[in-house]
Amino acid sequence: EAGVAQSPRYKIIEKRQSVAFWCNPISGHATLYWYQQILGQGPKLLIQFQNNGVVDDSQLPKDRFSAERLKGVDSTLKIQPAKLEDSAVYLCASSLGLAGTYEQFFGPGTRLTVL
Amino acid sequence: DQQVKQNSPSLSVQEGRISILNCDYTNSMFDYFLWYKKYPAEGPTFLISISSIKDKNEDGRFTVFLNKSAKHLSLHIVPSQPGDSAVYFCAASGNQFYFGTGTSLTVIP
């Protein structure tokens, strides 16, 4: 079974530039999550999709972050414009159903450095 | 506001001994608790979970204990092996998922 795929693995940009990350979840997984993990901290949930609908985006900085999951399969997370404090690893995860009883499978993450 | 806390950033244990990783939470409405293991440059991988209606769950060398009155859970690894060296995150689930800050475990051969 193929795991969660993410690209790129690394990205370096200057502040005020834009960046986009891509995630392809495990086939058949209805729920998709984007997390931000700042160095020394645990992953923080940014947004959660159930199929192509947003379940929770309460911690997504909507003035600069956006995410979509067209057709309920793969997803993109965009930052525009980026700030220095956005430097982090962005993790995508998927699960069969909503969090809790369903195990989340994580991708390898995208390490973003904002200079 | 950190709803899930891991107060020990690191832990070193001799191979063959028991590793005990601790986690505290603040929200009594959490209904599921999970432990994840993370190696460098990889995403977290699921290790073991426990429902809030139970106080213990065991899977091979890994056992998770839940003390709801103390809002505390712990992960026991017995016996510890060098391959267990990684960062361990506890997580809690209610209407949202919350992760702790992680504990870096080093198992010394």
PDB file of C-alpha atoms in Angstrom:
ATOM      1  CA  GLU A   1       0.000   0.000   0.000  1.00  0.00           C
ATOM      2  CA  ALA A   2       1.493   3.354  -1.023  1.00  0.00           C
ATOM      3  CA  GLY A   3       1.839   5.881   1.770  1.00  0.00           C
ATOM      4  CA  VAL A   4       1.006   9.571   1.905  1.00  0.00           C
ATOM      5  CA  ALA A   5       3.038  11.444  -0.688  1.00  0.00           C
ATOM      6  CA  GLN A   6       4.172  15.034  -0.291  1.00  0.00           C
ATOM      7  CA  SER A   7       6.157  17.376  -2.479  1.00  0.00           C
ATOM      8  CA  PRO A   8       8.454  19.164  -2.451  1.00  0.00           C
ATOM      9  CA  ARG A   9      10.469  17.752   0.448  1.00  0.00           C
ATOM     10  CA  TYR A  10      12.350  21.000   0.967  1.00  0.00           C
ATOM     11  CA  LYS A  11      11.694  24.596  -0.017  1.00  0.00           C
ATOM     12  CA  ILE A  12      13.609  27.786   0.648  1.00  0.00           C
ATOM     13  CA  ILE A  13      11.976  31.113  -0.148  1.00  0.00           C
ATOM     14  CA  GLU A  14      12.328  34.744   0.834  1.00  0.00           C
ATOM     15  CA  LYS A  15       9.732  36.479   2.969  1.00  0.00           C
ATOM     16  CA  ARG A  16       6.772  37.889   1.076  1.00  0.00           C
ATOM     17  CA  GLN A  17       7.113  35.217  -1.609  1.00  0.00           C
ATOM     18  CA  SER A  18       4.446  32.581  -2.254  1.00  0.00           C
ATOM     19  CA  VAL A  19       4.779  28.830  -1.871  1.00  0.00           C
ATOM     20  CA  ALA A  20       2.571  25.801  -2.441  1.00  0.00           C
ATOM     21  CA  PHE A  21       2.741  22.281  -1.082  1.00  0.00           C
ATOM     22  CA  TRP A  22       1.098  19.196  -2.523  1.00  0.00           C
ATOM     23  CA  CYS A  23      -0.224  16.094  -0.798  1.00  0.00           C
ATOM     24  CA  ASN A  24      -1.599  12.845  -2.174  1.00  0.00           C
ATOM     25  CA  PRO A  25      -3.267  10.782   0.561  1.00  0.00           C
ATOM     26  CA  ILE A  26      -3.582   7.024   0.783  1.00  0.00           C
ATOM     27  CA  SER A  27      -6.148   5.769  -1.680  1.00  0.00           C
ATOM     28  CA  GLY A  28      -9.606   5.529  -0.144  1.00  0.00           C
ATOM     29  CA  HIS A  29      -8.850   7.774   2.813  1.00  0.00           C
ATOM     30  CA  ALA A  30     -11.692  10.247   3.196  1.00  0.00           C
ATOM     31  CA  THR A  31     -10.048  12.504   5.744  1.00  0.00           C
ATOM     32  CA  LEU A  32      -7.002  14.647   5.033  1.00  0.00           C
ATOM     33  CA  TYR A  33      -5.103  16.854   7.466  1.00  0.00           C
ATOM     34  CA  TRP A  34      -2.472  19.560   7.146  1.00  0.00           C
ATOM     35  CA  TYR A  35      -0.233  20.191  10.162  1.00  0.00           C
ATOM     36  CA  GLN A  36       2.448  22.771  10.872  1.00  0.00           C
ATOM     37  CA  GLN A  37       5.344  21.624  13.043  1.00  0.00           C
ATOM     38  CA  ILE A  38       7.670  24.353  14.232  1.00  0.00           C
ATOM     39  CA  LEU A  39      11.064  23.216  15.503  1.00  0.00           C
ATOM     40  CA  GLY A  40      10.828  21.938  19.086  1.00  0.00           C
ATOM     41  CA  GLN A  41       7.025  21.807  19.052  1.00  0.00           C
ATOM     42  CA  GLY A  42       4.424  19.189  18.292  1.00  0.00           C
ATOM     43  CA  PRO A  43       2.387  19.223  15.092  1.00  0.00           C
ATOM     44  CA  LYS A  44      -0.392  21.813  15.084  1.00  0.00           C
ATOM     45  CA  LEU A  45      -3.497  21.093  13.029  1.00  0.00           C
ATOM     46  CA  LEU A  46      -4.081  23.747  10.365  1.00  0.00           C
ATOM     47  CA  ILE A  47      -6.987  22.295   8.426  1.00  0.00           C
ATOM     48  CA  GLN A  48      -8.955  19.069   8.179  1.00  0.00           C
ATOM     49  CA  PHE A  49     -10.933  17.902   5.151  1.00  0.00           C
ATOM     50  CA  GLN A  50     -13.589  15.235   4.984  1.00  0.00           C
ATOM     51  CA  ASN A  51     -13.715  14.298   1.290  1.00  0.00           C
ATOM     52  CA  ASN A  52     -13.625  17.742  -0.377  1.00  0.00           C
ATOM     53  CA  GLY A  53     -15.326  19.629   2.457  1.00  0.00           C
ATOM     54  CA  VAL A  54     -13.585  21.514   5.269  1.00  0.00           C
ATOM     55  CA  VAL A  55     -14.282  20.047   8.719  1.00  0.00           C
ATOM     56  CA  ASP A  56     -12.040  22.325  10.770  1.00  0.00           C
ATOM     57  CA  ASP A  57      -9.862  25.270   9.782  1.00  0.00           C
ATOM     58  CA  SER A  58     -10.006  27.180  13.063  1.00  0.00           C
ATOM     59  CA  GLN A  59      -6.206  27.351  13.388  1.00  0.00           C
ATOM     60  CA  LEU A  60      -5.472  28.251   9.773  1.00  0.00           C
ATOM     61  CA  PRO A  61      -4.185  31.842   9.376  1.00  0.00           C
ATOM     62  CA  LYS A  62      -6.633  32.633   6.641  1.00  0.00           C
ATOM     63  CA  ASP A  63      -5.123  35.987   5.764  1.00  0.00           C
ATOM     64  CA  ARG A  64      -2.144  34.205   4.237  1.00  0.00           C
ATOM     65  CA  PHE A  65      -2.829  30.462   4.200  1.00  0.00           C
ATOM     66  CA  SER A  66      -5.262  28.648   1.939  1.00  0.00           C
ATOM     67  CA  ALA A  67      -5.921  25.013   1.208  1.00  0.00           C
ATOM     68  CA  GLU A  68      -8.077  23.060  -1.153  1.00  0.00           C
ATOM     69  CA  ARG A  69      -8.911  19.454  -1.831  1.00  0.00           C
ATOM     70  CA  LEU A  70     -10.469  19.330  -5.231  1.00  0.00           C
ATOM     71  CA  LYS A  71     -12.345  16.131  -6.070  1.00  0.00           C
ATOM     72  CA  GLY A  72     -11.729  14.861  -2.533  1.00  0.00           C
ATOM     73  CA  VAL A  73      -8.383  13.297  -3.344  1.00  0.00           C
ATOM     74  CA  ASP A  74      -5.126  15.251  -3.364  1.00  0.00           C
ATOM     75  CA  SER A  75      -4.700  18.606  -1.713  1.00  0.00           C
ATOM     76  CA  THR A  76      -2.614  21.769  -1.915  1.00  0.00           C
ATOM     77  CA  LEU A  77      -1.647  24.157   0.858  1.00  0.00           C
ATOM     78  CA  LYS A  78      -0.564  27.665  -0.134  1.00  0.00           C
ATOM     79  CA  ILE A  79       1.103  30.469   1.764  1.00  0.00           C
ATOM     80  CA  GLN A  80       0.935  33.948   0.275  1.00  0.00           C
ATOM     81  CA  PRO A  81       2.837  35.988   1.337  1.00  0.00           C
ATOM     82  CA  ALA A  82       5.220  34.018   3.532  1.00  0.00           C
ATOM     83  CA  LYS A  83       6.607  35.368   6.798  1.00  0.00           C
ATOM     84  CA  LEU A  84       9.737  34.369   8.700  1.00  0.00           C
ATOM     85  CA  GLU A  85       7.621  32.627  11.364  1.00  0.00           C
ATOM     86  CA  ASP A  86       6.187  30.285   8.731  1.00  0.00           C
ATOM     87  CA  SER A  87       9.478  28.365   8.719  1.00  0.00           C
ATOM     88  CA  ALA A  88       8.410  24.880   9.768  1.00  0.00           C
ATOM     89  CA  VAL A  89       7.757  21.364   8.562  1.00  0.00           C
ATOM     90  CA  TYR A  90       4.351  21.010   6.940  1.00  0.00           C
ATOM     91  CA  LEU A  91       2.915  17.554   7.427  1.00  0.00           C
ATOM     92  CA  CYS A  92       0.049  16.006   5.540  1.00  0.00           C
ATOM     93  CA  ALA A  93      -1.838  13.060   6.993  1.00  0.00           C
ATOM     94  CA  SER A  94      -4.820  10.987   5.960  1.00  0.00           C
ATOM     95  CA  SER A  95      -7.182   8.560   7.637  1.00  0.00           C
ATOM     96  CA  LEU A  96     -10.143   6.413   6.715  1.00  0.00           C
ATOM     97  CA  GLY A  97     -12.473   8.500   8.830  1.00  0.00           C
ATOM     98  CA  LEU A  98     -12.493  11.371  11.252  1.00  0.00           C
ATOM     99  CA  ALA A  99      -9.772  11.552  13.915  1.00  0.00           C
ATOM    100  CA  GLY A 100      -9.967   9.490  17.064  1.00  0.00           C
ATOM    101  CA  THR A 101     -10.574   5.869  16.385  1.00  0.00           C
ATOM    102  CA  TYR A 102      -9.020   6.092  12.952  1.00  0.00           C
ATOM    103  CA  GLU A 103      -5.252   6.021  12.741  1.00  0.00           C
ATOM    104  CA  GLN A 104      -3.662   8.919  10.892  1.00  0.00           C
ATOM    105  CA  PHE A 105      -0.946   8.107   8.385  1.00  0.00           C
ATOM    106  CA  PHE A 106       1.591  10.869   7.887  1.00  0.00           C
ATOM    107  CA  GLY A 107       3.643  11.843   4.881  1.00  0.00           C
ATOM    108  CA  PRO A 108       7.352  12.715   5.194  1.00  0.00           C
ATOM    109  CA  GLY A 109       6.624  16.432   5.361  1.00  0.00           C
ATOM    110  CA  THR A 110       7.862  19.523   3.529  1.00  0.00           C
ATOM    111  CA  ARG A 111      10.524  21.550   5.318  1.00  0.00           C
ATOM    112  CA  LEU A 112       9.991  25.247   4.552  1.00  0.00           C
ATOM    113  CA  THR A 113      12.652  27.824   5.289  1.00  0.00           C
ATOM    114  CA  VAL A 114      11.677  31.488   4.936  1.00  0.00           C
ATOM    115  CA  LEU A 115      14.645  33.872   4.727  1.00  0.00           C
TER     116      LEU A 115
ATOM    117  CA  ASP B   1      -2.957  27.216  25.258  1.00  0.00           C
ATOM    118  CA  GLN B   2      -1.210  23.840  25.293  1.00  0.00           C
ATOM    119  CA  GLN B   3      -3.902  21.224  25.877  1.00  0.00           C
ATOM    120  CA  VAL B   4      -1.491  18.289  25.696  1.00  0.00           C
ATOM    121  CA  LYS B   5       1.845  18.526  27.464  1.00  0.00           C
ATOM    122  CA  GLN B   6       4.951  16.393  27.550  1.00  0.00           C
ATOM    123  CA  ASN B   7       7.131  17.900  30.243  1.00  0.00           C
ATOM    124  CA  SER B   8      10.228  15.814  29.592  1.00  0.00           C
ATOM    125  CA  PRO B   9      11.935  16.888  26.368  1.00  0.00           C
ATOM    126  CA  SER B  10      14.373  13.973  26.531  1.00  0.00           C
ATOM    127  CA  LEU B  11      14.916  10.598  28.173  1.00  0.00           C
ATOM    128  CA  SER B  12      17.861   8.176  28.136  1.00  0.00           C
ATOM    129  CA  VAL B  13      17.458   4.519  29.032  1.00  0.00           C
ATOM    130  CA  GLN B  14      19.745   1.516  28.988  1.00  0.00           C
ATOM    131  CA  GLU B  15      18.904  -1.231  26.506  1.00  0.00           C
ATOM    132  CA  GLY B  16      16.697  -3.899  28.081  1.00  0.00           C
ATOM    133  CA  ARG B  17      15.313  -1.584  30.740  1.00  0.00           C
ATOM    134  CA  ILE B  18      11.881   0.038  30.862  1.00  0.00           C
ATOM    135  CA  SER B  19      11.201   3.380  29.158  1.00  0.00           C
ATOM    136  CA  ILE B  20       8.360   5.450  30.612  1.00  0.00           C
ATOM    137  CA  LEU B  21       7.137   8.462  28.673  1.00  0.00           C
ATOM    138  CA  ASN B  22       4.591  10.760  30.266  1.00  0.00           C
ATOM    139  CA  CYS B  23       1.876  13.031  28.963  1.00  0.00           C
ATOM    140  CA  ASP B  24      -0.619  15.342  30.669  1.00  0.00           C
ATOM    141  CA  TYR B  25      -3.754  16.905  29.243  1.00  0.00           C
ATOM    142  CA  THR B  26      -6.187  19.560  30.342  1.00  0.00           C
ATOM    143  CA  ASN B  27      -9.437  18.830  28.484  1.00  0.00           C
ATOM    144  CA  SER B  28     -11.615  16.181  30.129  1.00  0.00           C
ATOM    145  CA  MET B  29     -13.672  15.908  26.934  1.00  0.00           C
ATOM    146  CA  PHE B  30     -10.923  14.123  25.005  1.00  0.00           C
ATOM    147  CA  ASP B  31     -12.199  10.686  24.081  1.00  0.00           C
ATOM    148  CA  TYR B  32      -9.166   9.075  22.483  1.00  0.00           C
ATOM    149  CA  PHE B  33      -5.447   9.196  23.130  1.00  0.00           C
ATOM    150  CA  LEU B  34      -2.661   8.109  20.826  1.00  0.00           C
ATOM    151  CA  TRP B  35       1.105   7.773  20.788  1.00  0.00           C
ATOM    152  CA  TYR B  36       3.178   8.444  17.673  1.00  0.00           C
ATOM    153  CA  LYS B  37       6.839   7.754  17.028  1.00  0.00           C
ATOM    154  CA  LYS B  38       8.949   9.958  14.770  1.00  0.00           C
ATOM    155  CA  TYR B  39      12.346   9.378  13.203  1.00  0.00           C
ATOM    156  CA  PRO B  40      14.319  12.299  11.718  1.00  0.00           C
ATOM    157  CA  ALA B  41      13.177  13.430   8.255  1.00  0.00           C
ATOM    158  CA  GLU B  42      10.098  11.202   8.438  1.00  0.00           C
ATOM    159  CA  GLY B  43       6.492  11.818   9.374  1.00  0.00           C
ATOM    160  CA  PRO B  44       5.134  10.482  12.672  1.00  0.00           C
ATOM    161  CA  THR B  45       3.956   6.873  12.663  1.00  0.00           C
ATOM    162  CA  PHE B  46       1.162   5.531  14.819  1.00  0.00           C
ATOM    163  CA  LEU B  47       2.248   3.375  17.738  1.00  0.00           C
ATOM    164  CA  ILE B  48      -0.628   2.651  20.092  1.00  0.00           C
ATOM    165  CA  SER B  49      -3.889   4.210  21.237  1.00  0.00           C
ATOM    166  CA  ILE B  50      -6.374   4.033  24.081  1.00  0.00           C
ATOM    167  CA  SER B  51     -10.010   4.977  24.403  1.00  0.00           C
ATOM    168  CA  SER B  52     -11.040   7.181  27.307  1.00  0.00           C
ATOM    169  CA  ILE B  53     -13.235   4.375  28.632  1.00  0.00           C
ATOM    170  CA  LYS B  54     -10.218   2.166  29.249  1.00  0.00           C
ATOM    171  CA  ASP B  55      -7.259   2.507  31.581  1.00  0.00           C
ATOM    172  CA  LYS B  56      -4.775   0.222  29.868  1.00  0.00           C
ATOM    173  CA  ASN B  57      -3.943  -1.008  26.388  1.00  0.00           C
ATOM    174  CA  GLU B  58      -1.103  -3.344  25.542  1.00  0.00           C
ATOM    175  CA  ASP B  59       0.531  -4.194  22.213  1.00  0.00           C
ATOM    176  CA  GLY B  60       3.665  -6.286  22.416  1.00  0.00           C
ATOM    177  CA  ARG B  61       6.403  -4.310  24.160  1.00  0.00           C
ATOM    178  CA  PHE B  62       4.231  -1.193  24.308  1.00  0.00           C
ATOM    179  CA  THR B  63       1.628  -0.440  26.984  1.00  0.00           C
ATOM    180  CA  VAL B  64      -0.316   2.765  27.413  1.00  0.00           C
ATOM    181  CA  PHE B  65      -1.867   3.637  30.771  1.00  0.00           C
ATOM    182  CA  LEU B  66      -4.583   6.243  31.218  1.00  0.00           C
ATOM    183  CA  ASN B  67      -5.417   7.937  34.528  1.00  0.00           C
ATOM    184  CA  LYS B  68      -8.460  10.086  33.828  1.00  0.00           C
ATOM    185  CA  SER B  69      -8.730  11.544  37.301  1.00  0.00           C
ATOM    186  CA  ALA B  70      -5.168  12.855  37.000  1.00  0.00           C
ATOM    187  CA  LYS B  71      -5.548  13.656  33.294  1.00  0.00           C
ATOM    188  CA  HIS B  72      -2.366  11.739  32.707  1.00  0.00           C
ATOM    189  CA  LEU B  73      -1.236   9.026  30.351  1.00  0.00           C
ATOM    190  CA  SER B  74       1.997   7.169  30.012  1.00  0.00           C
ATOM    191  CA  LEU B  75       3.695   4.903  27.507  1.00  0.00           C
ATOM    192  CA  HIS B  76       5.770   2.009  28.775  1.00  0.00           C
ATOM    193  CA  ILE B  77       8.268   0.260  26.534  1.00  0.00           C
ATOM    194  CA  VAL B  78       9.615  -3.029  27.885  1.00  0.00           C
ATOM    195  CA  PRO B  79      12.264  -4.058  27.109  1.00  0.00           C
ATOM    196  CA  SER B  80      13.708  -0.973  25.433  1.00  0.00           C
ATOM    197  CA  GLN B  81      15.731  -1.536  22.264  1.00  0.00           C
ATOM    198  CA  PRO B  82      18.163   0.784  20.435  1.00  0.00           C
ATOM    199  CA  GLY B  83      15.715   0.930  17.502  1.00  0.00           C
ATOM    200  CA  ASP B  84      13.206   2.580  19.829  1.00  0.00           C
ATOM    201  CA  SER B  85      15.359   5.716  19.838  1.00  0.00           C
ATOM    202  CA  ALA B  86      13.098   8.383  18.343  1.00  0.00           C
ATOM    203  CA  VAL B  87      10.851  11.292  19.290  1.00  0.00           C
ATOM    204  CA  TYR B  88       7.551  10.204  20.827  1.00  0.00           C
ATOM    205  CA  PHE B  89       4.452  12.377  20.619  1.00  0.00           C
ATOM    206  CA  CYS B  90       1.275  11.856  22.559  1.00  0.00           C
ATOM    207  CA  ALA B  91      -1.922  13.123  20.992  1.00  0.00           C
ATOM    208  CA  ALA B  92      -5.491  13.583  22.160  1.00  0.00           C
ATOM    209  CA  SER B  93      -8.649  13.616  20.150  1.00  0.00           C
ATOM    210  CA  GLY B  94     -11.946  15.288  20.836  1.00  0.00           C
ATOM    211  CA  ASN B  95     -13.505  17.585  18.301  1.00  0.00           C
ATOM    212  CA  GLN B  96      -9.953  18.258  17.163  1.00  0.00           C
ATOM    213  CA  PHE B  97      -6.549  16.652  17.282  1.00  0.00           C
ATOM    214  CA  TYR B  98      -3.887  17.977  19.691  1.00  0.00           C
ATOM    215  CA  PHE B  99      -0.269  16.862  19.862  1.00  0.00           C
ATOM    216  CA  GLY B 100       2.199  17.231  22.699  1.00  0.00           C
ATOM    217  CA  THR B 101       5.649  18.729  22.183  1.00  0.00           C
ATOM    218  CA  GLY B 102       7.403  15.370  22.076  1.00  0.00           C
ATOM    219  CA  THR B 103       9.961  13.462  24.141  1.00  0.00           C
ATOM    220  CA  SER B 104      13.214  12.375  22.554  1.00  0.00           C
ATOM    221  CA  LEU B 105      14.047   8.842  23.705  1.00  0.00           C
ATOM    222  CA  THR B 106      17.591   7.505  23.469  1.00  0.00           C
ATOM    223  CA  VAL B 107      18.137   3.833  24.188  1.00  0.00           C
ATOM    224  CA  ILE B 108      21.778   3.188  25.001  1.00  0.00           C
ATOM    225  CA  PRO B 109      23.163  -0.177  23.856  1.00  0.00           C
TER     226      PRO B 109
END
